[in-house]
Coordinates of C-alpha atoms in Angstrom, one line a residue:
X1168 CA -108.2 64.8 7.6
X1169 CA -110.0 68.0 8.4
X1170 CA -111.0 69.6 4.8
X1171 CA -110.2 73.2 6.2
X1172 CA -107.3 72.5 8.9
X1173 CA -105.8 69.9 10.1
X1174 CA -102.8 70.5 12.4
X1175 CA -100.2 67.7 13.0
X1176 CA -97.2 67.8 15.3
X1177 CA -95.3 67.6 13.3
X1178 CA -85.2 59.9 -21.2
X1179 CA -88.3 60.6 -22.9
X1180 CA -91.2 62.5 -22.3
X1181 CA -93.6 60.9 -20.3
X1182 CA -93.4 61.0 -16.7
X1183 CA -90.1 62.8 -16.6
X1184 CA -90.8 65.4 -19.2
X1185 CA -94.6 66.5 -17.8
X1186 CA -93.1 66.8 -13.9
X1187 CA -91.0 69.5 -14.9
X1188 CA -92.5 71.4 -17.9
X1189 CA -95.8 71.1 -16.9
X1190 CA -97.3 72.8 -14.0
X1191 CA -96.1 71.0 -12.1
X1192 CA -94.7 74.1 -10.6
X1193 CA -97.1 76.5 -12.7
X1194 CA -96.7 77.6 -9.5
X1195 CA -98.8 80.2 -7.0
X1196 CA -101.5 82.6 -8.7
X1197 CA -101.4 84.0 -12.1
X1198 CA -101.1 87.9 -11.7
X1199 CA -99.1 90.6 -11.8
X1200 CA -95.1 91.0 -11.1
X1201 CA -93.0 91.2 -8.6
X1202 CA -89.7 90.3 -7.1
X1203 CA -88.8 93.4 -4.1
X1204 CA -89.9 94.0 -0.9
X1205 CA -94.0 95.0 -0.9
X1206 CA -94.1 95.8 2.0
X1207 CA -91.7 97.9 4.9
X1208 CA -94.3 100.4 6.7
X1209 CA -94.3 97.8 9.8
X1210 CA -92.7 94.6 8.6
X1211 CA -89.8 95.8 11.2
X1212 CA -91.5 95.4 14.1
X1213 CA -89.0 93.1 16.1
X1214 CA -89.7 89.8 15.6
X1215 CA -91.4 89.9 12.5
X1216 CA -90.4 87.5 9.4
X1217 CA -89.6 88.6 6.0
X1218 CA -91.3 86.0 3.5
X1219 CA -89.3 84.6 0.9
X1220 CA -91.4 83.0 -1.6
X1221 CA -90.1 80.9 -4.6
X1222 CA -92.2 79.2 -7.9
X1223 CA -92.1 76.6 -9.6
X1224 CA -91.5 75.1 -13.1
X1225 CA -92.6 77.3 -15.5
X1226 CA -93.5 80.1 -13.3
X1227 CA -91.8 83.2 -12.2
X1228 CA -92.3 86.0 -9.1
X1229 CA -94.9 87.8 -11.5
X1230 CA -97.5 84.4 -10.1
X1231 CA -96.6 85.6 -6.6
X1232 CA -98.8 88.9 -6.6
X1233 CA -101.8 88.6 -5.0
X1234 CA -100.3 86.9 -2.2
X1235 CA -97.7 89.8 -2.0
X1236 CA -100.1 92.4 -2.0
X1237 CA -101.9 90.8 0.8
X1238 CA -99.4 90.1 2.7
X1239 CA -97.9 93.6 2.3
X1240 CA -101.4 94.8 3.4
X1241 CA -101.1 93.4 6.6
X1242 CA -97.6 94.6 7.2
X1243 CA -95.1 92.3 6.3
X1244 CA -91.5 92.4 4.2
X1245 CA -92.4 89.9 1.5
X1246 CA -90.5 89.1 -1.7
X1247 CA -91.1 86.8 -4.8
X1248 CA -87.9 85.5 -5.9
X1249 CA -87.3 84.7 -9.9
X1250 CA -85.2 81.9 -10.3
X1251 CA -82.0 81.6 -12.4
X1252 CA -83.8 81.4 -16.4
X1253 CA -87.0 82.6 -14.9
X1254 CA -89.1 86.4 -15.3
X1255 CA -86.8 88.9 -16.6
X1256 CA -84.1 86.5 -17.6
X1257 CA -86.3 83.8 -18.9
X1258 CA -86.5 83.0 -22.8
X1259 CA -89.1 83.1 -25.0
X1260 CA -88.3 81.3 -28.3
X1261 CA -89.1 83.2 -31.9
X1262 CA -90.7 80.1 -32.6
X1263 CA -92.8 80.6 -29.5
X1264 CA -94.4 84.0 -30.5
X1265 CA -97.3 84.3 -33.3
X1266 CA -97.5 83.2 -35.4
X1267 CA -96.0 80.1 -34.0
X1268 CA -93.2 77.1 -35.8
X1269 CA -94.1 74.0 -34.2
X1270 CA -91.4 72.4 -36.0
X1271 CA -88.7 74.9 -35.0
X1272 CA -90.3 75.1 -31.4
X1273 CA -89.4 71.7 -31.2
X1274 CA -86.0 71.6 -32.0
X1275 CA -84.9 75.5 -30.9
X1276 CA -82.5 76.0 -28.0
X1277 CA -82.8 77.4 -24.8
X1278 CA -79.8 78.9 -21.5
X1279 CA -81.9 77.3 -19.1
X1280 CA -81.3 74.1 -20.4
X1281 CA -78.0 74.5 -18.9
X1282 CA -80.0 76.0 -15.0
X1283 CA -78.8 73.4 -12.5
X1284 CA -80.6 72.9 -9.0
X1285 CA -77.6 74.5 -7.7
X1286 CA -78.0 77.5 -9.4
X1287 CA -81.3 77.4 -8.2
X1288 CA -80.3 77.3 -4.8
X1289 CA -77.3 79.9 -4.6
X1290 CA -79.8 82.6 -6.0
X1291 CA -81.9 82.0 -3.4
X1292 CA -79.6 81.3 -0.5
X1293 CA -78.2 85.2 -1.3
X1294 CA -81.4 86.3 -0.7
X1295 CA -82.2 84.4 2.3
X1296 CA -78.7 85.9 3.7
X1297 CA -79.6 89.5 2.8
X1298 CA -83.4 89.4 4.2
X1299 CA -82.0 87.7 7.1
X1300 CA -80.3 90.8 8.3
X1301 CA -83.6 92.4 9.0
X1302 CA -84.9 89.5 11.2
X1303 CA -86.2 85.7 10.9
X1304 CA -86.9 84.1 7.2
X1305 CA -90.1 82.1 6.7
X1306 CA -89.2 80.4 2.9
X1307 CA -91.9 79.7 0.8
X1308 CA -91.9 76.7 -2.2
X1309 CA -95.0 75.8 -4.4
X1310 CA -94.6 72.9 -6.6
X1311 CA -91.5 71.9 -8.1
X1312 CA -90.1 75.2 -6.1
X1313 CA -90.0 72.3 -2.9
X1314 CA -87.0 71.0 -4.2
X1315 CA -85.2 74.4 -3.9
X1316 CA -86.2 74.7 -0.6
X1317 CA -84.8 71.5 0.0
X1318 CA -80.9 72.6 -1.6
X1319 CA -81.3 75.8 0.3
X1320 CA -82.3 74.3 3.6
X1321 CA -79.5 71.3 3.1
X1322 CA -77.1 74.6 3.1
X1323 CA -78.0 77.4 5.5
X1324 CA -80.7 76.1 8.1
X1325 CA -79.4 78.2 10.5
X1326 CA -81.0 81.3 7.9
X1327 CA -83.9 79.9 8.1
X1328 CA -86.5 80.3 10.8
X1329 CA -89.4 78.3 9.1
X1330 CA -90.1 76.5 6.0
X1331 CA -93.5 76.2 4.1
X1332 CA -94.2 73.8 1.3
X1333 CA -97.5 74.7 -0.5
X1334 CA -98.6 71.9 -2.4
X1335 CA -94.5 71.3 -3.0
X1336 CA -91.9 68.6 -3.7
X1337 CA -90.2 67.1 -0.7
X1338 CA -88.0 64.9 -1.5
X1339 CA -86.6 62.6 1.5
X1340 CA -86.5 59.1 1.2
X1341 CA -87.1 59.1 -2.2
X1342 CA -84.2 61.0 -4.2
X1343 CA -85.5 63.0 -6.8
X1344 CA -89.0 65.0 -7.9
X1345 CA -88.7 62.6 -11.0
X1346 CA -88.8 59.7 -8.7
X1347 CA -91.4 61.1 -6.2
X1348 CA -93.9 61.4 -9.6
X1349 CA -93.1 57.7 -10.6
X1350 CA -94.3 56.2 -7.3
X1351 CA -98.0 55.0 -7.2
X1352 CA -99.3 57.8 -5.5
X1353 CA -98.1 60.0 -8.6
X1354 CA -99.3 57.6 -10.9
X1355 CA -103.0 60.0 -11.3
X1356 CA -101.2 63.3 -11.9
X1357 CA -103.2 65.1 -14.4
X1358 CA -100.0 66.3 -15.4
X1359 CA -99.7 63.7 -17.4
X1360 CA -102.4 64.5 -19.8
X1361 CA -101.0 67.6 -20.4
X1362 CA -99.1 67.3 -24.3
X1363 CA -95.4 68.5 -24.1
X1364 CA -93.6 69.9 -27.1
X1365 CA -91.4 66.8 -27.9
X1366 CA -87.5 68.2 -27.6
X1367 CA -84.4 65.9 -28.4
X1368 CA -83.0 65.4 -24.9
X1369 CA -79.9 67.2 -25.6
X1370 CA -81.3 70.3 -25.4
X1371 CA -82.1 69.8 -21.5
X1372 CA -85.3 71.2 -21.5
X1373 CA -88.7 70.7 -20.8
X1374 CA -90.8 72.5 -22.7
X1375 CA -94.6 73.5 -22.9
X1376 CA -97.0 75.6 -25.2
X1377 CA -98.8 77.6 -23.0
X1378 CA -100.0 79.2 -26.3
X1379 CA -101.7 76.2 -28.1
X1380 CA -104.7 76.8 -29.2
X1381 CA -106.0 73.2 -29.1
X1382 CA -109.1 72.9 -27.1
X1383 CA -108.0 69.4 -25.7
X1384 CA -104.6 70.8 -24.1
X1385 CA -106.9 73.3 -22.6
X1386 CA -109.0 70.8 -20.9
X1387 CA -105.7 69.0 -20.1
X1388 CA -104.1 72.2 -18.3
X1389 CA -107.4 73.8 -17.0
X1390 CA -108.1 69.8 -15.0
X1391 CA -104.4 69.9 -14.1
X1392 CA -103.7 73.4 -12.7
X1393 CA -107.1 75.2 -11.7
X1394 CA -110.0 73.5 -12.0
X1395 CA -112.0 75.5 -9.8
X1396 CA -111.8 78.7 -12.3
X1397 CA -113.1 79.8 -14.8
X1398 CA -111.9 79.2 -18.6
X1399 CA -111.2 83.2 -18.7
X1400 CA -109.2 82.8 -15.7
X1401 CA -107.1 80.0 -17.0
X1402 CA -106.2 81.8 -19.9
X1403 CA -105.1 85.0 -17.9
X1404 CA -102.7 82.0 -15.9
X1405 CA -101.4 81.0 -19.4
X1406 CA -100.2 84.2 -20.7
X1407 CA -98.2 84.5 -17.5
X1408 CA -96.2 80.9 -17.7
X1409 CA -92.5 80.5 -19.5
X1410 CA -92.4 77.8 -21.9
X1411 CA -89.3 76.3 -20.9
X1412 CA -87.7 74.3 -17.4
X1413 CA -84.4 72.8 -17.3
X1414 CA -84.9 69.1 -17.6
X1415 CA -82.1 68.7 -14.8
X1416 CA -84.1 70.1 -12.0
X1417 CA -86.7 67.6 -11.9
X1418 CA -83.7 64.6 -12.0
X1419 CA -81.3 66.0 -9.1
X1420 CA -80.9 64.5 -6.0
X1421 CA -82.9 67.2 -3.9
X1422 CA -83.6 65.2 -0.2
X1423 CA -83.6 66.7 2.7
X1424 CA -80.9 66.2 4.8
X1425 CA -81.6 64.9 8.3
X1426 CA -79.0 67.1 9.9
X1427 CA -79.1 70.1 8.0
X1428 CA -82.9 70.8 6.1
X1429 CA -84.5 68.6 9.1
X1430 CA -83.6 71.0 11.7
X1431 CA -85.6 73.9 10.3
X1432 CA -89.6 73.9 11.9
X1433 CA -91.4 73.5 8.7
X1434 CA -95.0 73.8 8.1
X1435 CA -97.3 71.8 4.7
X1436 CA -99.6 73.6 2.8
X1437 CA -101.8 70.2 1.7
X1438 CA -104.1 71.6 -1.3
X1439 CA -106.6 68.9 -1.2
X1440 CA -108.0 69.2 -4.6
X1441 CA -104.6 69.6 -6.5
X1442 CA -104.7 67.2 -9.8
X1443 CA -101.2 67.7 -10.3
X1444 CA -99.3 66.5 -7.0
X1445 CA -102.6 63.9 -6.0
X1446 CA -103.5 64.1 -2.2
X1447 CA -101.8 60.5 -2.0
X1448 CA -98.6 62.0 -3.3
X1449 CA -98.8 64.7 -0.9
X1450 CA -99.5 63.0 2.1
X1451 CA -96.1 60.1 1.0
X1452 CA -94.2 63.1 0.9
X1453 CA -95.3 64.4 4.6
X1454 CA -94.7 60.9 6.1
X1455 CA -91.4 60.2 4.5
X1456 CA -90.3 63.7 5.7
X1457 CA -91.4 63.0 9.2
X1458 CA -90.1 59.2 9.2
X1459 CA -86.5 61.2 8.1
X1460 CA -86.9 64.0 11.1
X1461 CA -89.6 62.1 13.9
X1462 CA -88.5 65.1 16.3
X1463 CA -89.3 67.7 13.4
X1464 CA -92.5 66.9 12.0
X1465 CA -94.2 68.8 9.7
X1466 CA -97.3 70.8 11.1
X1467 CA -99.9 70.1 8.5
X1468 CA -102.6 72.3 6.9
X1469 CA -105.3 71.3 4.6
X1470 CA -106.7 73.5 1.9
X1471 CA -109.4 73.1 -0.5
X1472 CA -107.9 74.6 -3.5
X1473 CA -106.1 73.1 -6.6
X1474 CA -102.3 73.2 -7.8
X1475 CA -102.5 77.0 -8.2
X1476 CA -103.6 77.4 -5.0
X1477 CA -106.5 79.0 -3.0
X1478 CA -108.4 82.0 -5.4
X1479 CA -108.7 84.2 -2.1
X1480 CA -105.5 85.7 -1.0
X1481 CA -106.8 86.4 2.3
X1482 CA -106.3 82.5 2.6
X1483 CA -103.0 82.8 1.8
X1484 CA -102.4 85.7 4.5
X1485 CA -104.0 83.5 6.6
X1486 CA -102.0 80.2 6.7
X1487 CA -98.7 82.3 6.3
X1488 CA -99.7 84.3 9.8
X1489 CA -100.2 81.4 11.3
X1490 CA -96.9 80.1 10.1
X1491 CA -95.2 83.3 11.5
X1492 CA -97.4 82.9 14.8
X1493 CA -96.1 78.9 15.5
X1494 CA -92.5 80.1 14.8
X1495 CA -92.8 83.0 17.6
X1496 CA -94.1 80.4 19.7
X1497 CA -91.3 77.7 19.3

């Protein structure tokens, strides 16, 4: 495939633990908050989309910025959802801050051990339904945030004028994100190298330290998430990710349902140098989506950038324009 486009009609830790704690949605860019409209000046044109965009595990609106601010730029209603246990609700354990209990860290409890894909997908189904009043909705998923889109699009298609998956879960054929990472094309995840914070299953989380100071979980994260920046870069990423993902997201049954998500045009965002969700991975997910829907394929871009994404935003603006544009055009 065409590095820079290529356009297609179209129990214990281990594998389960590092899908959902890691970044395995660490999700868009690493910047600063958000979670409203950026945008109105002409995002009403008639016609125009509002983008809904949604993280991933770990993640929150905040790593949304830069592609809201350039998206607002060029005149679009944009907003950065935080998920249920995520941003302002998110917890941060005492044992988390400095100076840190490992041992408490890995036995404290967390709410969003208790965050259900469901709740995932009401909170952003109420928002689909309120930006749809202002025109189309083109949803957005990076990373673990695909399996949202998924629950959302199994329950209001008809909201939902285009979906984008950047470097996301799609779950079709196989059931689960869990399952989707056990498959030999998820076998080379560089998530896996990442070391968790070892929590007794009953508290339902996944949990990372974002805030280790180990040089070897450096490496591990900097290889998983952004190779391509510098070490001063990851950092500034790190002190924007939540320690804690409910264990159960990563284990629900989030396929796409042939009559209800497989109606909705939907576009993939292929990041062809993301360590985390391996090209092979990526490309399983694409076919098994279009063996589900073979009259809905998805329409396939290829990026060079890692699991965070590309560094230019303008990239972002890009692919998301052209999104809007192929919509418009049926």
């Amino acid at each position: 495939m065409n590095e820079q486009s290529d356009n297609r009609a179209g129990g214990g830790w281990s594998r389960r633990g590092v899908l959902s704690a890691a970044a395995a949605g660490a999700g868009a860019v690493a910047a600063v908050g958000a979670g409203a409209p950026a945008a109105q000046a002409d995002g009403r044109r008639r016609g125009a989309p509002t983008f809904v965009l949604v993280h991933g595990s770990g993640s929150n609106s905040y790593g949304w910025s830069p592609v809201l601010a350039e998206l607002g730029l060029r005149g679009h209603r944009t907003i950065a959802v935080d998920l249920p246990g995520h941003g302002a609700g998110a917890c941060f354990p005492l044992s988390y801050q400095s100076p840190q209990d490992l041992d408490r860290l890995a036995t404290e409890p967390s709410p969003i051990g208790g965050v259900t894909l469901a709740d995932f997908a009401e909170h952003v189904v109420g928002v689909v339904r309120a930006a749809h009043r202002n025109g189309p909705v083109v949803l957005v998923g990076q990373s673990l945030g695909g399996a949202t889109l998924n629950a959302v699009a199994n329950r209001v298609p008809e909201l939902i004028a285009h979906l984008v998956y950047a470097s996301a879960f799609c779950p079709t054929r196989h059931t689960s994100v869990n399952d989707l990472m056990a498959t030999p094309e998820g076998a080379t995840s560089a998530l896996f190298e990442i070391p968790p914070v070892r929590t007794p299953p009953e508290l339902g989380v996944n949990r990372v330290n974002w805030r280790s100071a180990d040089p070897v979980f450096f490496a591990a994260v900097k290889e998983a998430l952004a190779a391509d920046r510098t070490d001063t870069e990851v950092r500034a990423l790190l002190a924007t990710l939540e320690p804690d993902e409910s264990a159960a997201i990563g284990s629900a049954d989030s396929r796409g349902l042939a009559d209800r998500w497989g109606r909705v045009p939907r576009t993939f965002l292929r990041f062809t140098e993301d360590r985390s969700i391996p090209l092979a991975l990526q490309d399983l997910m694409i076919r098994e989506a279009d063996g589900t829907t073979p009259r809905n394929r998805f329409r396939v871009r290829s990026v060079p950038a890692p699991h965070v994404g590309p560094r230019d935003a303008a990239v972002w603006g890009d692919e998301l324009e052209r999104v809007a544009e192929s919509y418009r055009q049926g």
